[in-house]
């Protein structure tokens, strides 16, 4: 779960004199709904998580929103796919058989406390993953010793080339700021055919699952902005920190939402790292 907060840092430097400034922050003012919605071609991934944003200094547990009305509308037919709140996952989920179909545009709808939110996205075709390999490498510049994974595939599309790779190591998602592996076709995509090496070293007997997503541009830009925020150190030459621009819009009420809606195919591969002995 992504934690949303705007970090307020004020640094005043006048000649050789510094003044310490204390900011009084209202812990209860301006709490916004946080919506994280994923709609894919695999039913197990499909869910909508909702919570209330927290102040940066708030150490209380996340407050889950359990009483919203959530559904997805298929734009071509108008068919409604309802979601129900599932206590075990603390999220809203549809019937397991429901999933995204290539070429369809889907509209997310969330109604809560006299507020309504919408977002939409098209289900794009998945690229091709041919193989996943691993090889032991000695210590290199900016690379420690260990096993490194390469992904080989093809991306035959001339547009909408916005991708994310998620890495799950031994059932633990790599979710630090450096773990948002995003790429597009700015510098071409031939490197994918030659083998895309992940920047992680693994150990023998590690079980690694890779998930490749093809994103709509607004979801891709949201993640780019999120990464920039996570790397913002609040220094003199850094831009003022701000939450990423959500692709979820308020259609009733004046309260904006945080978070984003992702419509994407998912290609998943799992490998067990094992050394090859002669």
mmCIF file of N, CA and C in Angstrom, residues 119-214:
data_model
loop_
_atom_site.group_PDB
_atom_site.id
_atom_site.type_symbol
_atom_site.label_atom_id
_atom_site.label_comp_id
_atom_site.label_asym_id
_atom_site.label_seq_id
_atom_site.Cartn_x
_atom_site.Cartn_y
_atom_site.Cartn_z
ATOM 1 N N UNK A 119 -12.861 7.083 -13.343
ATOM 2 C CA UNK A 119 -11.615 6.998 -14.117
ATOM 3 C C UNK A 119 -11.848 5.974 -15.203
ATOM 4 N N UNK A 120 -11.078 6.048 -16.278
ATOM 5 C CA UNK A 120 -11.249 5.074 -17.356
ATOM 6 C C UNK A 120 -9.898 4.683 -17.932
ATOM 7 N N UNK A 121 -9.879 3.520 -18.559
ATOM 8 C CA UNK A 121 -8.671 3.041 -19.198
ATOM 9 C C UNK A 121 -8.990 1.945 -20.196
ATOM 10 N N UNK A 122 -8.157 1.829 -21.211
ATOM 11 C CA UNK A 122 -8.341 0.793 -22.233
ATOM 12 C C UNK A 122 -7.437 -0.395 -21.932
ATOM 13 N N UNK A 123 -7.979 -1.571 -22.149
ATOM 14 C CA UNK A 123 -7.190 -2.784 -21.999
ATOM 15 C C UNK A 123 -6.365 -3.003 -23.263
ATOM 16 N N UNK A 124 -5.047 -2.915 -23.138
ATOM 17 C CA UNK A 124 -4.128 -3.060 -24.254
ATOM 18 C C UNK A 124 -3.650 -4.511 -24.362
ATOM 19 N N UNK A 125 -3.203 -4.881 -25.543
ATOM 20 C CA UNK A 125 -2.642 -6.222 -25.746
ATOM 21 C C UNK A 125 -1.295 -6.325 -25.032
ATOM 22 N N UNK A 126 -0.963 -7.502 -24.583
ATOM 23 C CA UNK A 126 0.298 -7.725 -23.881
ATOM 24 C C UNK A 126 1.447 -7.882 -24.866
ATOM 25 N N UNK A 127 2.663 -7.503 -24.469
ATOM 26 C CA UNK A 127 3.835 -7.803 -25.308
ATOM 27 C C UNK A 127 4.163 -9.289 -25.220
ATOM 28 N N UNK A 128 5.317 -9.678 -25.746
ATOM 29 C CA UNK A 128 5.721 -11.091 -25.786
ATOM 30 C C UNK A 128 6.941 -11.279 -24.892
ATOM 31 N N UNK A 129 6.866 -12.242 -23.990
ATOM 32 C CA UNK A 129 8.031 -12.635 -23.201
ATOM 33 C C UNK A 129 8.464 -14.018 -23.675
ATOM 34 N N UNK A 130 9.656 -14.095 -24.247
ATOM 35 C CA UNK A 130 10.145 -15.364 -24.793
ATOM 36 C C UNK A 130 10.772 -16.243 -23.720
ATOM 37 N N UNK A 131 11.615 -15.632 -22.882
ATOM 38 C CA UNK A 131 12.307 -16.438 -21.880
ATOM 39 C C UNK A 131 12.824 -15.551 -20.755
ATOM 40 N N UNK A 132 13.096 -16.191 -19.618
ATOM 41 C CA UNK A 132 13.705 -15.544 -18.459
ATOM 42 C C UNK A 132 14.899 -16.397 -18.054
ATOM 43 N N UNK A 133 16.077 -15.794 -18.029
ATOM 44 C CA UNK A 133 17.295 -16.533 -17.701
ATOM 45 C C UNK A 133 17.994 -15.888 -16.509
ATOM 46 N N UNK A 134 18.924 -16.609 -15.924
ATOM 47 C CA UNK A 134 19.740 -16.050 -14.854
ATOM 48 C C UNK A 134 21.172 -16.553 -15.000
ATOM 49 N N UNK A 135 22.101 -15.756 -14.481
ATOM 50 C CA UNK A 135 23.523 -16.076 -14.614
ATOM 51 C C UNK A 135 24.280 -15.468 -13.443
ATOM 52 N N UNK A 136 25.250 -16.210 -12.932
ATOM 53 C CA UNK A 136 26.087 -15.680 -11.852
ATOM 54 C C UNK A 136 27.092 -14.699 -12.429
ATOM 55 N N UNK A 137 27.200 -13.540 -11.796
ATOM 56 C CA UNK A 137 28.130 -12.509 -12.241
ATOM 57 C C UNK A 137 29.046 -12.121 -11.088
ATOM 58 N N UNK A 138 30.328 -11.933 -11.428
ATOM 59 C CA UNK A 138 31.259 -11.384 -10.439
ATOM 60 C C UNK A 138 30.906 -9.924 -10.174
ATOM 61 N N UNK A 139 31.517 -9.365 -9.145
ATOM 62 C CA UNK A 139 31.253 -7.982 -8.795
ATOM 63 C C UNK A 139 31.645 -7.056 -9.938
ATOM 64 N N UNK A 140 30.729 -6.140 -10.291
ATOM 65 C CA UNK A 140 30.963 -5.173 -11.361
ATOM 66 C C UNK A 140 30.737 -3.773 -10.830
ATOM 67 N N UNK A 141 31.046 -2.773 -11.666
ATOM 68 C CA UNK A 141 30.794 -1.403 -11.284
ATOM 69 C C UNK A 141 29.294 -1.218 -11.062
ATOM 70 N N UNK A 142 28.921 -0.780 -9.883
ATOM 71 C CA UNK A 142 27.520 -0.574 -9.487
ATOM 72 C C UNK A 142 26.721 -1.875 -9.442
ATOM 73 N N UNK A 143 27.380 -3.014 -9.471
ATOM 74 C CA UNK A 143 26.694 -4.296 -9.381
ATOM 75 C C UNK A 143 27.474 -5.189 -8.421
ATOM 76 N N UNK A 144 26.801 -5.695 -7.388
ATOM 77 C CA UNK A 144 27.467 -6.607 -6.477
ATOM 78 C C UNK A 144 27.443 -8.025 -7.039
ATOM 79 N N UNK A 145 28.231 -8.889 -6.449
ATOM 80 C CA UNK A 145 28.296 -10.275 -6.886
ATOM 81 C C UNK A 145 26.962 -10.975 -6.632
ATOM 82 N N UNK A 146 26.577 -11.857 -7.557
ATOM 83 C CA UNK A 146 25.349 -12.620 -7.359
ATOM 84 C C UNK A 146 24.748 -13.069 -8.677
ATOM 85 N N UNK A 147 23.573 -13.656 -8.601
ATOM 86 C CA UNK A 147 22.843 -14.105 -9.781
ATOM 87 C C UNK A 147 21.989 -12.956 -10.318
ATOM 88 N N UNK A 148 22.024 -12.752 -11.628
ATOM 89 C CA UNK A 148 21.261 -11.673 -12.264
ATOM 90 C C UNK A 148 20.315 -12.261 -13.303
ATOM 91 N N UNK A 149 19.103 -11.703 -13.314
ATOM 92 C CA UNK A 149 18.048 -12.179 -14.195
ATOM 93 C C UNK A 149 17.959 -11.296 -15.426
ATOM 94 N N UNK A 150 17.777 -11.945 -16.594
ATOM 95 C CA UNK A 150 17.505 -11.231 -17.835
ATOM 96 C C UNK A 150 16.173 -11.704 -18.408
ATOM 97 N N UNK A 151 15.408 -10.739 -18.921
ATOM 98 C CA UNK A 151 14.126 -11.033 -19.548
ATOM 99 C C UNK A 151 14.255 -10.765 -21.042
ATOM 100 N N UNK A 152 13.896 -11.763 -21.864
ATOM 101 C CA UNK A 152 13.950 -11.627 -23.311
ATOM 102 C C UNK A 152 12.524 -11.638 -23.867
ATOM 103 N N UNK A 153 12.261 -10.718 -24.790
ATOM 104 C CA UNK A 153 10.930 -10.682 -25.379
ATOM 105 C C UNK A 153 10.860 -9.775 -26.585
ATOM 106 N N UNK A 154 9.637 -9.498 -27.012
ATOM 107 C CA UNK A 154 9.408 -8.620 -28.159
ATOM 108 C C UNK A 154 8.263 -7.673 -27.834
ATOM 109 N N UNK A 155 8.423 -6.435 -28.282
ATOM 110 C CA UNK A 155 7.368 -5.441 -28.147
ATOM 111 C C UNK A 155 7.029 -4.967 -29.555
ATOM 112 N N UNK A 156 5.958 -5.495 -30.157
ATOM 113 C CA UNK A 156 5.658 -5.217 -31.574
ATOM 114 C C UNK A 156 4.811 -3.971 -31.793
ATOM 115 N N UNK A 157 4.554 -3.200 -30.752
ATOM 116 C CA UNK A 157 3.615 -2.090 -30.872
ATOM 117 C C UNK A 157 4.333 -0.788 -31.229
ATOM 118 N N UNK A 158 3.673 0.057 -32.010
ATOM 119 C CA UNK A 158 4.238 1.357 -32.400
ATOM 120 C C UNK A 158 3.734 2.493 -31.523
ATOM 121 N N UNK A 159 2.797 2.204 -30.637
ATOM 122 C CA UNK A 159 2.247 3.239 -29.754
ATOM 123 C C UNK A 159 1.878 2.592 -28.424
ATOM 124 N N UNK A 160 1.600 3.449 -27.434
ATOM 125 C CA UNK A 160 1.178 2.988 -26.103
ATOM 126 C C UNK A 160 2.199 2.050 -25.482
ATOM 127 N N UNK A 161 3.456 2.393 -25.600
ATOM 128 C CA UNK A 161 4.517 1.570 -25.030
ATOM 129 C C UNK A 161 4.949 2.135 -23.682
ATOM 130 N N UNK A 162 4.210 1.765 -22.664
ATOM 131 C CA UNK A 162 4.468 2.212 -21.300
ATOM 132 C C UNK A 162 4.401 0.983 -20.393
ATOM 133 N N UNK A 163 5.515 0.664 -19.755
ATOM 134 C CA UNK A 163 5.615 -0.625 -19.079
ATOM 135 C C UNK A 163 6.135 -0.482 -17.649
ATOM 136 N N UNK A 164 5.696 -1.441 -16.848
ATOM 137 C CA UNK A 164 6.221 -1.562 -15.488
ATOM 138 C C UNK A 164 6.526 -3.029 -15.225
ATOM 139 N N UNK A 165 7.639 -3.289 -14.523
ATOM 140 C CA UNK A 165 7.960 -4.638 -14.057
ATOM 141 C C UNK A 165 7.948 -4.626 -12.534
ATOM 142 N N UNK A 166 7.201 -5.549 -11.950
ATOM 143 C CA UNK A 166 7.228 -5.747 -10.496
ATOM 144 C C UNK A 166 8.021 -7.013 -10.202
ATOM 145 N N UNK A 167 8.810 -6.968 -9.128
ATOM 146 C CA UNK A 167 9.665 -8.093 -8.739
ATOM 147 C C UNK A 167 9.237 -8.569 -7.359
ATOM 148 N N UNK A 168 8.892 -9.843 -7.262
ATOM 149 C CA UNK A 168 8.516 -10.457 -5.988
ATOM 150 C C UNK A 168 9.566 -11.510 -5.659
ATOM 151 N N UNK A 169 10.327 -11.277 -4.609
ATOM 152 C CA UNK A 169 11.415 -12.172 -4.213
ATOM 153 C C UNK A 169 10.995 -12.964 -2.986
ATOM 154 N N UNK A 170 10.891 -14.277 -3.136
ATOM 155 C CA UNK A 170 10.492 -15.144 -2.017
ATOM 156 C C UNK A 170 9.213 -14.637 -1.353
ATOM 157 N N UNK A 171 8.214 -14.322 -2.171
ATOM 158 C CA UNK A 171 6.884 -13.879 -1.720
ATOM 159 C C UNK A 171 6.863 -12.469 -1.138
ATOM 160 N N UNK A 172 7.937 -11.714 -1.288
ATOM 161 C CA UNK A 172 7.973 -10.334 -0.796
ATOM 162 C C UNK A 172 8.139 -9.383 -1.974
ATOM 163 N N UNK A 173 7.177 -8.494 -2.146
ATOM 164 C CA UNK A 173 7.247 -7.511 -3.228
ATOM 165 C C UNK A 173 8.336 -6.493 -2.948
ATOM 166 N N UNK A 174 9.208 -6.259 -3.925
ATOM 167 C CA UNK A 174 10.190 -5.184 -3.808
ATOM 168 C C UNK A 174 9.454 -3.871 -4.067
ATOM 169 N N UNK A 175 9.312 -3.044 -3.021
ATOM 170 C CA UNK A 175 8.422 -1.895 -3.103
ATOM 171 C C UNK A 175 9.072 -0.631 -2.559
ATOM 172 N N UNK A 176 10.398 -0.573 -2.570
ATOM 173 C CA UNK A 176 11.070 0.662 -2.198
ATOM 174 C C UNK A 176 11.113 1.603 -3.400
ATOM 175 N N UNK A 177 11.579 2.825 -3.181
ATOM 176 C CA UNK A 177 11.514 3.818 -4.253
ATOM 177 C C UNK A 177 12.337 3.420 -5.478
ATOM 178 N N UNK A 178 13.422 2.685 -5.274
ATOM 179 C CA UNK A 178 14.254 2.266 -6.407
ATOM 180 C C UNK A 178 13.686 1.032 -7.109
ATOM 181 N N UNK A 179 12.589 0.493 -6.608
ATOM 182 C CA UNK A 179 12.034 -0.748 -7.161
ATOM 183 C C UNK A 179 10.920 -0.523 -8.173
ATOM 184 N N UNK A 180 10.599 0.746 -8.478
ATOM 185 C CA UNK A 180 9.590 1.025 -9.497
ATOM 186 C C UNK A 180 10.280 0.976 -10.865
ATOM 187 N N UNK A 181 10.241 -0.188 -11.502
ATOM 188 C CA UNK A 181 10.944 -0.406 -12.762
ATOM 189 C C UNK A 181 10.021 -0.027 -13.909
ATOM 190 N N UNK A 182 10.223 1.175 -14.441
ATOM 191 C CA UNK A 182 9.369 1.727 -15.481
ATOM 192 C C UNK A 182 10.199 1.968 -16.738
ATOM 193 N N UNK A 183 9.613 1.686 -17.920
ATOM 194 C CA UNK A 183 10.299 2.030 -19.160
ATOM 195 C C UNK A 183 9.270 2.231 -20.267
ATOM 196 N N UNK A 184 9.648 3.075 -21.231
ATOM 197 C CA UNK A 184 8.798 3.314 -22.402
ATOM 198 C C UNK A 184 9.675 3.248 -23.650
ATOM 199 N N UNK A 185 9.193 3.799 -24.772
ATOM 200 C CA UNK A 185 9.950 3.690 -26.022
ATOM 201 C C UNK A 185 10.727 4.960 -26.355
ATOM 202 N N UNK A 186 11.017 5.767 -25.333
ATOM 203 C CA UNK A 186 11.756 7.012 -25.565
ATOM 204 C C UNK A 186 13.074 6.744 -26.280
ATOM 205 N N UNK A 187 13.781 5.703 -25.884
ATOM 206 C CA UNK A 187 15.081 5.384 -26.479
ATOM 207 C C UNK A 187 15.032 4.066 -27.254
ATOM 208 N N UNK A 188 13.843 3.711 -27.734
ATOM 209 C CA UNK A 188 13.694 2.469 -28.458
ATOM 210 C C UNK A 188 13.434 1.295 -27.525
ATOM 211 N N UNK A 189 13.088 0.165 -28.118
ATOM 212 C CA UNK A 189 12.755 -1.014 -27.320
ATOM 213 C C UNK A 189 13.555 -2.246 -27.733
ATOM 214 N N UNK A 190 14.594 -2.052 -28.541
ATOM 215 C CA UNK A 190 15.377 -3.191 -29.013
ATOM 216 C C UNK A 190 16.077 -3.919 -27.864
ATOM 217 N N UNK A 191 16.360 -3.189 -26.777
ATOM 218 C CA UNK A 191 17.053 -3.799 -25.649
ATOM 219 C C UNK A 191 16.259 -4.968 -25.070
ATOM 220 N N UNK A 192 14.940 -4.969 -25.251
ATOM 221 C CA UNK A 192 14.126 -6.047 -24.712
ATOM 222 C C UNK A 192 14.408 -7.350 -25.449
ATOM 223 N N UNK A 193 14.671 -7.270 -26.755
ATOM 224 C CA UNK A 193 15.008 -8.468 -27.525
ATOM 225 C C UNK A 193 16.402 -8.975 -27.170
ATOM 226 N N UNK A 194 17.310 -8.068 -26.811
ATOM 227 C CA UNK A 194 18.673 -8.451 -26.456
ATOM 228 C C UNK A 194 18.788 -8.924 -25.011
ATOM 229 N N UNK A 195 17.738 -8.692 -24.244
ATOM 230 C CA UNK A 195 17.741 -9.122 -22.847
ATOM 231 C C UNK A 195 17.782 -7.946 -21.901
ATOM 232 N N UNK A 196 16.720 -7.757 -21.139
ATOM 233 C CA UNK A 196 16.643 -6.688 -20.146
ATOM 234 C C UNK A 196 17.101 -7.254 -18.810
ATOM 235 N N UNK A 197 18.257 -6.779 -18.330
ATOM 236 C CA UNK A 197 18.794 -7.269 -17.062
ATOM 237 C C UNK A 197 18.215 -6.458 -15.909
ATOM 238 N N UNK A 198 17.672 -7.160 -14.921
ATOM 239 C CA UNK A 198 17.175 -6.490 -13.729
ATOM 240 C C UNK A 198 18.350 -6.120 -12.827
ATOM 241 N N UNK A 199 18.248 -5.008 -12.158
ATOM 242 C CA UNK A 199 19.364 -4.499 -11.365
ATOM 243 C C UNK A 199 19.443 -5.069 -9.968
ATOM 244 N N UNK A 200 19.065 -6.326 -9.796
ATOM 245 C CA UNK A 200 19.110 -6.967 -8.484
ATOM 246 C C UNK A 200 20.014 -8.183 -8.529
ATOM 247 N N UNK A 201 20.749 -8.406 -7.465
ATOM 248 C CA UNK A 201 21.492 -9.660 -7.337
ATOM 249 C C UNK A 201 20.682 -10.603 -6.461
ATOM 250 N N UNK A 202 20.582 -11.847 -6.904
ATOM 251 C CA UNK A 202 19.845 -12.857 -6.151
ATOM 252 C C UNK A 202 20.802 -13.945 -5.693
ATOM 253 N N UNK A 203 20.315 -14.730 -4.727
ATOM 254 C CA UNK A 203 21.100 -15.837 -4.196
ATOM 255 C C UNK A 203 20.530 -17.162 -4.699
ATOM 256 N N UNK A 204 21.363 -18.204 -4.602
ATOM 257 C CA UNK A 204 20.884 -19.525 -4.998
ATOM 258 C C UNK A 204 19.685 -19.928 -4.148
ATOM 259 N N UNK A 205 18.704 -20.538 -4.792
ATOM 260 C CA UNK A 205 17.454 -20.994 -4.185
ATOM 261 C C UNK A 205 16.451 -19.878 -3.935
ATOM 262 N N UNK A 206 16.751 -18.661 -4.365
ATOM 263 C CA UNK A 206 15.737 -17.604 -4.332
ATOM 264 C C UNK A 206 14.656 -17.928 -5.366
ATOM 265 N N UNK A 207 13.411 -17.723 -4.975
ATOM 266 C CA UNK A 207 12.287 -17.865 -5.909
ATOM 267 C C UNK A 207 11.831 -16.456 -6.289
ATOM 268 N N UNK A 208 11.849 -16.158 -7.568
ATOM 269 C CA UNK A 208 11.576 -14.799 -8.040
ATOM 270 C C UNK A 208 10.418 -14.821 -9.030
ATOM 271 N N UNK A 209 9.422 -13.996 -8.771
ATOM 272 C CA UNK A 209 8.312 -13.852 -9.717
ATOM 273 C C UNK A 209 8.369 -12.456 -10.328
ATOM 274 N N UNK A 210 8.279 -12.408 -11.644
ATOM 275 C CA UNK A 210 8.286 -11.140 -12.373
ATOM 276 C C UNK A 210 6.905 -10.911 -12.966
ATOM 277 N N UNK A 211 6.425 -9.677 -12.877
ATOM 278 C CA UNK A 211 5.141 -9.309 -13.456
ATOM 279 C C UNK A 211 5.354 -8.115 -14.383
ATOM 280 N N UNK A 212 4.979 -8.276 -15.649
ATOM 281 C CA UNK A 212 5.131 -7.214 -16.644
ATOM 282 C C UNK A 212 3.762 -6.630 -16.965
ATOM 283 N N UNK A 213 3.630 -5.314 -16.811
ATOM 284 C CA UNK A 213 2.390 -4.592 -17.062
ATOM 285 C C UNK A 213 2.575 -3.665 -18.264
ATOM 286 N N UNK A 214 1.540 -3.559 -19.097
ATOM 287 C CA UNK A 214 1.500 -2.551 -20.156
ATOM 288 C C UNK A 214 0.424 -1.536 -19.775
#
